[in-house]
Amino acid sequence: MIRRSYLKYPIIKYGIVGLLGTGIHVGVLVLLVELFRVPAVTATTIGFVVTLLVSYVLNRNWTFEPTGEGSRTQFLKYLLVCSCGLLLNAGLMYATIHWIGWSYLIGEVLTTIIVPVHNYIWNRYWIFSVPQQRQKETS
């Protein structure tokens, strides 16, 4: 069980949201494929979109301090970062499998390490960053 004192760190909250997002994505994928016979590529795309929306709301309202920036602009930035993360994931998988010749499982391990770090940095310091003036006022 996670102690509450750890929940003051955004990286811990971000990890929890990421785990929840992974569960939601896989759950939507399996539900759509197995129950509704939706093709897997379509189902995983729907799962990605659902996860994107849920993780944005949780990261905006729980993981990171509110920034005062409009939610529409912030969401578009979030969408851009997630899309870049998706492209990074695909690129790393392609390079690992086709250029280096490693197993896709090694590629998955690499992407599981690199993509969340990439996304966290952009989320923390660009999308959900607190303006310096507000940081000074709260110090």
Tab-separated table of N, CA and C in Angstrom:
chain	number	residue	atom	x	y	z
A	1	MET	N	0.842	-1.185	0.000
A	1	MET	CA	0.000	0.000	0.000
A	1	MET	C	0.887	1.249	0.000
A	2	ILE	N	0.505	2.229	-0.752
A	2	ILE	CA	1.275	3.467	-0.847
A	2	ILE	C	0.906	4.373	0.321
A	3	ARG	N	1.932	4.820	1.032
A	3	ARG	CA	1.676	5.732	2.144
A	3	ARG	C	1.321	7.100	1.584
A	4	ARG	N	0.462	7.795	2.266
A	4	ARG	CA	-0.006	9.106	1.824
A	4	ARG	C	1.126	10.110	1.647
A	5	SER	N	2.174	10.003	2.442
A	5	SER	CA	3.268	10.970	2.328
A	5	SER	C	3.930	10.896	0.955
A	6	TYR	N	3.917	9.722	0.328
A	6	TYR	CA	4.484	9.591	-1.011
A	6	TYR	C	3.628	10.279	-2.065
A	7	LEU	N	2.361	10.455	-1.776
A	7	LEU	CA	1.445	11.036	-2.751
A	7	LEU	C	1.646	12.532	-2.935
A	8	LYS	N	2.572	13.126	-2.204
A	8	LYS	CA	2.859	14.538	-2.421
A	8	LYS	C	3.803	14.725	-3.607
A	9	TYR	N	4.388	13.654	-4.104
A	9	TYR	CA	5.309	13.722	-5.230
A	9	TYR	C	4.562	13.469	-6.544
A	10	PRO	N	4.608	14.422	-7.467
A	10	PRO	CA	3.901	14.242	-8.740
A	10	PRO	C	4.327	12.994	-9.509
A	11	ILE	N	5.585	12.597	-9.420
A	11	ILE	CA	6.049	11.418	-10.169
A	11	ILE	C	5.342	10.150	-9.688
A	12	ILE	N	5.049	10.060	-8.383
A	12	ILE	CA	4.319	8.906	-7.843
A	12	ILE	C	2.882	8.924	-8.351
A	13	LYS	N	2.252	10.075	-8.281
A	13	LYS	CA	0.882	10.201	-8.783
A	13	LYS	C	0.823	9.891	-10.275
A	14	TYR	N	1.824	10.390	-11.011
A	14	TYR	CA	1.882	10.146	-12.447
A	14	TYR	C	1.977	8.644	-12.733
A	15	GLY	N	2.764	7.948	-11.945
A	15	GLY	CA	2.877	6.497	-12.090
A	15	GLY	C	1.565	5.781	-11.816
A	16	ILE	N	0.857	6.233	-10.796
A	16	ILE	CA	-0.441	5.637	-10.471
A	16	ILE	C	-1.433	5.870	-11.607
A	17	VAL	N	-1.461	7.090	-12.130
A	17	VAL	CA	-2.344	7.401	-13.260
A	17	VAL	C	-1.939	6.557	-14.469
A	18	GLY	N	-0.646	6.374	-14.678
A	18	GLY	CA	-0.174	5.548	-15.786
A	18	GLY	C	-0.609	4.099	-15.665
A	19	LEU	N	-0.513	3.553	-14.463
A	19	LEU	CA	-0.969	2.176	-14.242
A	19	LEU	C	-2.475	2.052	-14.466
A	20	LEU	N	-3.215	3.017	-13.952
A	20	LEU	CA	-4.658	3.022	-14.164
A	20	LEU	C	-4.971	3.128	-15.658
A	21	GLY	N	-4.258	4.017	-16.351
A	21	GLY	CA	-4.454	4.187	-17.789
A	21	GLY	C	-4.171	2.915	-18.561
A	22	THR	N	-3.117	2.213	-18.166
A	22	THR	CA	-2.789	0.946	-18.819
A	22	THR	C	-3.919	-0.056	-18.616
A	23	GLY	N	-4.426	-0.113	-17.400
A	23	GLY	CA	-5.557	-1.009	-17.114
A	23	GLY	C	-6.793	-0.664	-17.925
A	24	ILE	N	-7.080	0.625	-18.029
A	24	ILE	CA	-8.239	1.066	-18.809
A	24	ILE	C	-8.042	0.717	-20.280
A	25	HIS	N	-6.861	0.989	-20.815
A	25	HIS	CA	-6.581	0.711	-22.228
A	25	HIS	C	-6.757	-0.772	-22.534
A	26	VAL	N	-6.144	-1.623	-21.727
A	26	VAL	CA	-6.244	-3.062	-21.940
A	26	VAL	C	-7.685	-3.528	-21.738
A	27	GLY	N	-8.359	-2.989	-20.728
A	27	GLY	CA	-9.752	-3.368	-20.476
A	27	GLY	C	-10.662	-3.023	-21.637
A	28	VAL	N	-10.528	-1.819	-22.170
A	28	VAL	CA	-11.340	-1.410	-23.321
A	28	VAL	C	-11.020	-2.289	-24.521
A	29	LEU	N	-9.737	-2.543	-24.755
A	29	LEU	CA	-9.316	-3.388	-25.871
A	29	LEU	C	-9.953	-4.768	-25.792
A	30	VAL	N	-9.795	-5.435	-24.668
A	30	VAL	CA	-10.316	-6.790	-24.497
A	30	VAL	C	-11.839	-6.794	-24.572
A	31	LEU	N	-12.486	-5.850	-23.909
A	31	LEU	CA	-13.943	-5.764	-23.933
A	31	LEU	C	-14.470	-5.620	-25.361
A	32	LEU	N	-13.893	-4.694	-26.107
A	32	LEU	CA	-14.368	-4.463	-27.473
A	32	LEU	C	-14.087	-5.646	-28.390
A	33	VAL	N	-12.918	-6.249	-28.262
A	33	VAL	CA	-12.570	-7.379	-29.134
A	33	VAL	C	-13.378	-8.618	-28.780
A	34	GLU	N	-13.418	-8.950	-27.509
A	34	GLU	CA	-14.043	-10.206	-27.093
A	34	GLU	C	-15.571	-10.154	-27.049
A	35	LEU	N	-16.126	-9.060	-26.567
A	35	LEU	CA	-17.582	-8.984	-26.436
A	35	LEU	C	-18.267	-8.454	-27.684
A	36	PHE	N	-17.652	-7.471	-28.332
A	36	PHE	CA	-18.322	-6.810	-29.446
A	36	PHE	C	-17.679	-7.105	-30.797
A	37	ARG	N	-16.650	-7.950	-30.801
A	37	ARG	CA	-15.978	-8.366	-32.035
A	37	ARG	C	-15.463	-7.198	-32.879
A	38	VAL	N	-15.022	-6.142	-32.204
A	38	VAL	CA	-14.421	-4.989	-32.873
A	38	VAL	C	-13.009	-5.403	-33.277
A	39	PRO	N	-12.546	-5.071	-34.484
A	39	PRO	CA	-11.173	-5.397	-34.869
A	39	PRO	C	-10.167	-4.807	-33.866
A	40	ALA	N	-9.080	-5.540	-33.614
A	40	ALA	CA	-8.118	-5.178	-32.568
A	40	ALA	C	-7.506	-3.797	-32.770
A	41	VAL	N	-7.191	-3.429	-34.006
A	41	VAL	CA	-6.580	-2.119	-34.241
A	41	VAL	C	-7.570	-1.001	-33.907
A	42	THR	N	-8.806	-1.185	-34.301
A	42	THR	CA	-9.842	-0.205	-33.968
A	42	THR	C	-10.050	-0.142	-32.461
A	43	ALA	N	-10.089	-1.308	-31.830
A	43	ALA	CA	-10.323	-1.378	-30.387
A	43	ALA	C	-9.187	-0.726	-29.600
A	44	THR	N	-7.958	-0.962	-30.019
A	44	THR	CA	-6.841	-0.346	-29.286
A	44	THR	C	-6.805	1.158	-29.505
A	45	THR	N	-7.249	1.605	-30.658
A	45	THR	CA	-7.333	3.048	-30.906
A	45	THR	C	-8.385	3.679	-30.000
A	46	ILE	N	-9.520	3.035	-29.874
A	46	ILE	CA	-10.568	3.524	-28.968
A	46	ILE	C	-10.043	3.505	-27.531
A	47	GLY	N	-9.353	2.442	-27.156
A	47	GLY	CA	-8.762	2.353	-25.824
A	47	GLY	C	-7.768	3.471	-25.567
A	48	PHE	N	-6.974	3.809	-26.581
A	48	PHE	CA	-6.009	4.906	-26.464
A	48	PHE	C	-6.730	6.222	-26.203
A	49	VAL	N	-7.810	6.476	-26.948
A	49	VAL	CA	-8.554	7.730	-26.797
A	49	VAL	C	-9.206	7.815	-25.421
A	50	VAL	N	-9.829	6.727	-24.979
A	50	VAL	CA	-10.462	6.713	-23.654
A	50	VAL	C	-9.405	6.957	-22.574
A	51	THR	N	-8.287	6.284	-22.692
A	51	THR	CA	-7.201	6.448	-21.724
A	51	THR	C	-6.646	7.864	-21.750
A	52	LEU	N	-6.506	8.417	-22.935
A	52	LEU	CA	-6.023	9.791	-23.074
A	52	LEU	C	-6.918	10.759	-22.302
A	53	LEU	N	-8.224	10.620	-22.454
A	53	LEU	CA	-9.167	11.514	-21.782
A	53	LEU	C	-9.119	11.340	-20.263
A	54	VAL	N	-9.139	10.097	-19.813
A	54	VAL	CA	-9.112	9.831	-18.372
A	54	VAL	C	-7.802	10.314	-17.762
A	55	SER	N	-6.673	10.000	-18.396
A	55	SER	CA	-5.392	10.388	-17.821
A	55	SER	C	-5.192	11.902	-17.846
A	56	TYR	N	-5.732	12.567	-18.866
A	56	TYR	CA	-5.642	14.028	-18.881
A	56	TYR	C	-6.377	14.620	-17.670
A	57	VAL	N	-7.596	14.173	-17.451
A	57	VAL	CA	-8.391	14.704	-16.333
A	57	VAL	C	-7.698	14.421	-15.001
A	58	LEU	N	-7.201	13.215	-14.820
A	58	LEU	CA	-6.530	12.884	-13.561
A	58	LEU	C	-5.228	13.659	-13.382
A	59	ASN	N	-4.439	13.758	-14.444
A	59	ASN	CA	-3.185	14.507	-14.332
A	59	ASN	C	-3.441	15.990	-14.102
A	60	ARG	N	-4.437	16.529	-14.758
A	60	ARG	CA	-4.749	17.955	-14.593
A	60	ARG	C	-5.264	18.256	-13.187
A	61	ASN	N	-6.102	17.393	-12.659
A	61	ASN	CA	-6.765	17.689	-11.392
A	61	ASN	C	-6.126	17.058	-10.161
A	62	TRP	N	-5.259	16.057	-10.353
A	62	TRP	CA	-4.717	15.365	-9.191
A	62	TRP	C	-3.188	15.322	-9.194
A	63	THR	N	-2.581	14.949	-10.306
A	63	THR	CA	-1.131	14.754	-10.328
A	63	THR	C	-0.375	16.067	-10.204
A	64	PHE	N	-0.745	17.035	-11.037
A	64	PHE	CA	-0.011	18.291	-11.107
A	64	PHE	C	-0.853	19.424	-10.538
A	65	GLU	N	-0.164	20.429	-10.030
A	65	GLU	CA	-0.824	21.615	-9.486
A	65	GLU	C	-1.530	22.364	-10.620
A	66	PRO	N	-2.751	22.847	-10.397
A	66	PRO	CA	-3.422	23.623	-11.451
A	66	PRO	C	-2.575	24.820	-11.876
A	67	THR	N	-2.535	25.071	-13.179
A	67	THR	CA	-1.653	26.112	-13.705
A	67	THR	C	-2.372	27.411	-14.007
A	68	GLY	N	-3.672	27.380	-14.136
A	68	GLY	CA	-4.413	28.576	-14.503
A	68	GLY	C	-4.572	28.725	-16.005
A	69	GLU	N	-3.889	27.870	-16.766
A	69	GLU	CA	-4.005	27.909	-18.221
A	69	GLU	C	-5.345	27.310	-18.632
A	70	GLY	N	-5.904	27.796	-19.735
A	70	GLY	CA	-7.173	27.281	-20.228
A	70	GLY	C	-7.102	25.793	-20.517
A	71	SER	N	-8.157	25.080	-20.173
A	71	SER	CA	-8.137	23.627	-20.318
A	71	SER	C	-8.083	23.196	-21.780
A	72	ARG	N	-8.635	23.985	-22.696
A	72	ARG	CA	-8.595	23.600	-24.110
A	72	ARG	C	-7.157	23.629	-24.635
A	73	THR	N	-6.431	24.700	-24.353
A	73	THR	CA	-5.027	24.803	-24.771
A	73	THR	C	-4.208	23.705	-24.113
A	74	GLN	N	-4.454	23.497	-22.843
A	74	GLN	CA	-3.717	22.488	-22.103
A	74	GLN	C	-3.995	21.094	-22.674
A	75	PHE	N	-5.248	20.827	-23.004
A	75	PHE	CA	-5.594	19.524	-23.572
A	75	PHE	C	-4.927	19.321	-24.930
A	76	LEU	N	-4.893	20.352	-25.753
A	76	LEU	CA	-4.240	20.229	-27.059
A	76	LEU	C	-2.743	19.941	-26.896
A	77	LYS	N	-2.112	20.588	-25.917
A	77	LYS	CA	-0.709	20.295	-25.624
A	77	LYS	C	-0.559	18.831	-25.170
A	78	TYR	N	-1.471	18.394	-24.310
A	78	TYR	CA	-1.440	17.025	-23.809
A	78	TYR	C	-1.595	16.030	-24.950
A	79	LEU	N	-2.520	16.324	-25.841
A	79	LEU	CA	-2.736	15.478	-27.009
A	79	LEU	C	-1.470	15.409	-27.861
A	80	LEU	N	-0.806	16.534	-28.043
A	80	LEU	CA	0.435	16.576	-28.822
A	80	LEU	C	1.516	15.724	-28.167
A	81	VAL	N	1.695	15.857	-26.863
A	81	VAL	CA	2.712	15.079	-26.160
A	81	VAL	C	2.391	13.587	-26.219
A	82	CYS	N	1.138	13.226	-26.011
A	82	CYS	CA	0.756	11.811	-26.075
A	82	CYS	C	0.958	11.254	-27.482
A	83	SER	N	0.641	12.047	-28.480
A	83	SER	CA	0.852	11.612	-29.867
A	83	SER	C	2.338	11.430	-30.161
A	84	CYS	N	3.166	12.341	-29.669
A	84	CYS	CA	4.620	12.197	-29.823
A	84	CYS	C	5.109	10.946	-29.093
A	85	GLY	N	4.547	10.698	-27.925
A	85	GLY	CA	4.882	9.479	-27.182
A	85	GLY	C	4.499	8.230	-27.951
A	86	LEU	N	3.348	8.276	-28.601
A	86	LEU	CA	2.897	7.148	-29.418
A	86	LEU	C	3.850	6.933	-30.594
A	87	LEU	N	4.263	8.011	-31.248
A	87	LEU	CA	5.216	7.908	-32.360
A	87	LEU	C	6.580	7.416	-31.870
A	88	LEU	N	7.011	7.905	-30.712
A	88	LEU	CA	8.263	7.448	-30.122
A	88	LEU	C	8.190	5.952	-29.831
A	89	ASN	N	7.078	5.518	-29.285
A	89	ASN	CA	6.854	4.103	-29.007
A	89	ASN	C	6.975	3.281	-30.282
A	90	ALA	N	6.272	3.691	-31.327
A	90	ALA	CA	6.304	2.950	-32.590
A	90	ALA	C	7.707	2.957	-33.195
A	91	GLY	N	8.369	4.112	-33.140
A	91	GLY	CA	9.718	4.209	-33.686
A	91	GLY	C	10.712	3.325	-32.950
A	92	LEU	N	10.638	3.332	-31.626
A	92	LEU	CA	11.525	2.479	-30.833
A	92	LEU	C	11.265	0.999	-31.101
A	93	MET	N	10.004	0.628	-31.197
A	93	MET	CA	9.663	-0.767	-31.498
A	93	MET	C	10.189	-1.155	-32.876
A	94	TYR	N	10.004	-0.291	-33.852
A	94	TYR	CA	10.461	-0.579	-35.208
A	94	TYR	C	11.989	-0.732	-35.229
A	95	ALA	N	12.692	0.207	-34.605
A	95	ALA	CA	14.153	0.161	-34.580
A	95	ALA	C	14.655	-1.082	-33.858
A	96	THR	N	14.038	-1.400	-32.734
A	96	THR	CA	14.460	-2.558	-31.959
A	96	THR	C	14.288	-3.851	-32.753
A	97	ILE	N	13.167	-3.998	-33.405
A	97	ILE	CA	12.859	-5.241	-34.113
A	97	ILE	C	13.549	-5.312	-35.476
A	98	HIS	N	13.402	-4.256	-36.286
A	98	HIS	CA	13.837	-4.321	-37.680
A	98	HIS	C	15.275	-3.876	-37.914
A	99	TRP	N	15.786	-2.954	-37.152
A	99	TRP	CA	17.146	-2.478	-37.363
A	99	TRP	C	18.153	-3.245	-36.513
A	100	ILE	N	17.802	-3.415	-35.225
A	100	ILE	CA	18.733	-4.077	-34.322
A	100	ILE	C	18.546	-5.592	-34.341
A	101	GLY	N	17.310	-6.033	-34.597
A	101	GLY	CA	17.032	-7.460	-34.658
A	101	GLY	C	16.749	-8.102	-33.313
A	102	TRP	N	16.402	-7.297	-32.327
A	102	TRP	CA	16.067	-7.828	-31.012
A	102	TRP	C	14.610	-8.270	-30.977
A	103	SER	N	14.268	-8.983	-29.944
A	103	SER	CA	12.896	-9.422	-29.721
A	103	SER	C	11.982	-8.220	-29.458
A	104	TYR	N	10.734	-8.353	-29.847
A	104	TYR	CA	9.768	-7.285	-29.569
A	104	TYR	C	9.596	-7.067	-28.069
A	105	LEU	N	9.860	-8.094	-27.266
A	105	LEU	CA	9.735	-7.952	-25.816
A	105	LEU	C	10.801	-7.000	-25.270
A	106	ILE	N	12.003	-7.047	-25.832
A	106	ILE	CA	13.041	-6.096	-25.423
A	106	ILE	C	12.611	-4.691	-25.832
A	107	GLY	N	12.044	-4.570	-27.031
A	107	GLY	CA	11.522	-3.276	-27.480
A	107	GLY	C	10.449	-2.749	-26.554
A	108	GLU	N	9.596	-3.633	-26.096
A	108	GLU	CA	8.526	-3.218	-25.181
A	108	GLU	C	9.088	-2.739	-23.858
A	109	VAL	N	10.112	-3.415	-23.354
A	109	VAL	CA	10.748	-2.985	-22.104
A	109	VAL	C	11.351	-1.592	-22.297
A	110	LEU	N	12.059	-1.394	-23.410
A	110	LEU	CA	12.652	-0.082	-23.677
A	110	LEU	C	11.595	1.012	-23.761
A	111	THR	N	10.522	0.749	-24.488
A	111	THR	CA	9.484	1.775	-24.631
A	111	THR	C	8.773	2.024	-23.311
A	112	THR	N	8.643	0.996	-22.497
A	112	THR	CA	7.992	1.152	-21.201
A	112	THR	C	8.823	2.025	-20.268
A	113	ILE	N	10.121	2.079	-20.495
A	113	ILE	CA	10.987	2.951	-19.703
A	113	ILE	C	11.067	4.348	-20.317
A	114	ILE	N	11.311	4.430	-21.602
A	114	ILE	CA	11.607	5.702	-22.260
A	114	ILE	C	10.371	6.573	-22.471
A	115	VAL	N	9.290	6.006	-22.959
A	115	VAL	CA	8.109	6.824	-23.304
A	115	VAL	C	7.484	7.483	-22.075
A	116	PRO	N	7.258	6.771	-20.974
A	116	PRO	CA	6.706	7.463	-19.804
A	116	PRO	C	7.610	8.580	-19.271
A	117	VAL	N	8.923	8.383	-19.309
A	117	VAL	CA	9.835	9.438	-18.860
A	117	VAL	C	9.711	10.648	-19.788
A	118	HIS	N	9.714	10.398	-21.084
A	118	HIS	CA	9.513	11.469	-22.087
A	118	HIS	C	8.228	12.240	-21.802
A	119	ASN	N	7.132	11.504	-21.648
A	119	ASN	CA	5.830	12.140	-21.415
A	119	ASN	C	5.795	12.902	-20.089
A	120	TYR	N	6.375	12.317	-19.039
A	120	TYR	CA	6.367	12.986	-17.737
A	120	TYR	C	7.098	14.325	-17.811
A	121	ILE	N	8.267	14.325	-18.422
A	121	ILE	CA	9.047	15.566	-18.515
A	121	ILE	C	8.252	16.647	-19.234
A	122	TRP	N	7.656	16.300	-20.362
A	122	TRP	CA	6.856	17.293	-21.104
A	122	TRP	C	5.621	17.716	-20.307
A	123	ASN	N	4.953	16.775	-19.656
A	123	ASN	CA	3.772	17.112	-18.855
A	123	ASN	C	4.139	18.022	-17.691
A	124	ARG	N	5.193	17.671	-16.991
A	124	ARG	CA	5.585	18.401	-15.784
A	124	ARG	C	6.087	19.809	-16.083
A	125	TYR	N	6.886	19.936	-17.146
A	125	TYR	CA	7.563	21.212	-17.364
A	125	TYR	C	6.994	22.049	-18.515
A	126	TRP	N	6.032	21.538	-19.246
A	126	TRP	CA	5.433	22.331	-20.321
A	126	TRP	C	3.915	22.431	-20.156
A	127	ILE	N	3.249	21.318	-20.038
A	127	ILE	CA	1.786	21.339	-20.005
A	127	ILE	C	1.251	21.784	-18.656
A	128	PHE	N	1.731	21.178	-17.598
A	128	PHE	CA	1.199	21.447	-16.265
A	128	PHE	C	2.169	22.252	-15.407
A	129	SER	N	3.046	23.012	-16.023
A	129	SER	CA	4.008	23.787	-15.251
A	129	SER	C	3.327	24.984	-14.603
A	130	VAL	N	3.792	25.303	-13.436
A	130	VAL	CA	3.264	26.452	-12.711
A	130	VAL	C	4.112	27.661	-13.097
A	131	PRO	N	3.488	28.747	-13.555
A	131	PRO	CA	4.274	29.937	-13.901
A	131	PRO	C	5.170	30.361	-12.741
A	132	GLN	N	6.363	30.882	-13.065
A	132	GLN	CA	7.335	31.238	-12.024
A	132	GLN	C	6.780	32.259	-11.046
A	133	GLN	N	5.984	33.198	-11.493
A	133	GLN	CA	5.392	34.203	-10.601
A	133	GLN	C	4.556	33.519	-9.518
A	134	ARG	N	3.749	32.526	-9.908
A	134	ARG	CA	2.923	31.812	-8.933
A	134	ARG	C	3.784	30.972	-8.007
A	135	GLN	N	4.887	30.401	-8.521
A	135	GLN	CA	5.780	29.617	-7.668
A	135	GLN	C	6.370	30.495	-6.577
A	136	LYS	N	6.751	31.726	-6.921
A	136	LYS	CA	7.324	32.643	-5.933
A	136	LYS	C	6.311	33.029	-4.864
A	137	GLU	N	5.052	33.206	-5.295
A	137	GLU	CA	4.004	33.616	-4.354
A	137	GLU	C	3.709	32.522	-3.349
A	138	THR	N	3.821	31.241	-3.762
A	138	THR	CA	3.495	30.151	-2.864
A	138	THR	C	4.680	29.726	-2.007
A	139	SER	N	5.870	30.244	-2.299
A	139	SER	CA	7.074	29.859	-1.516
A	139	SER	C	7.147	30.617	-0.213
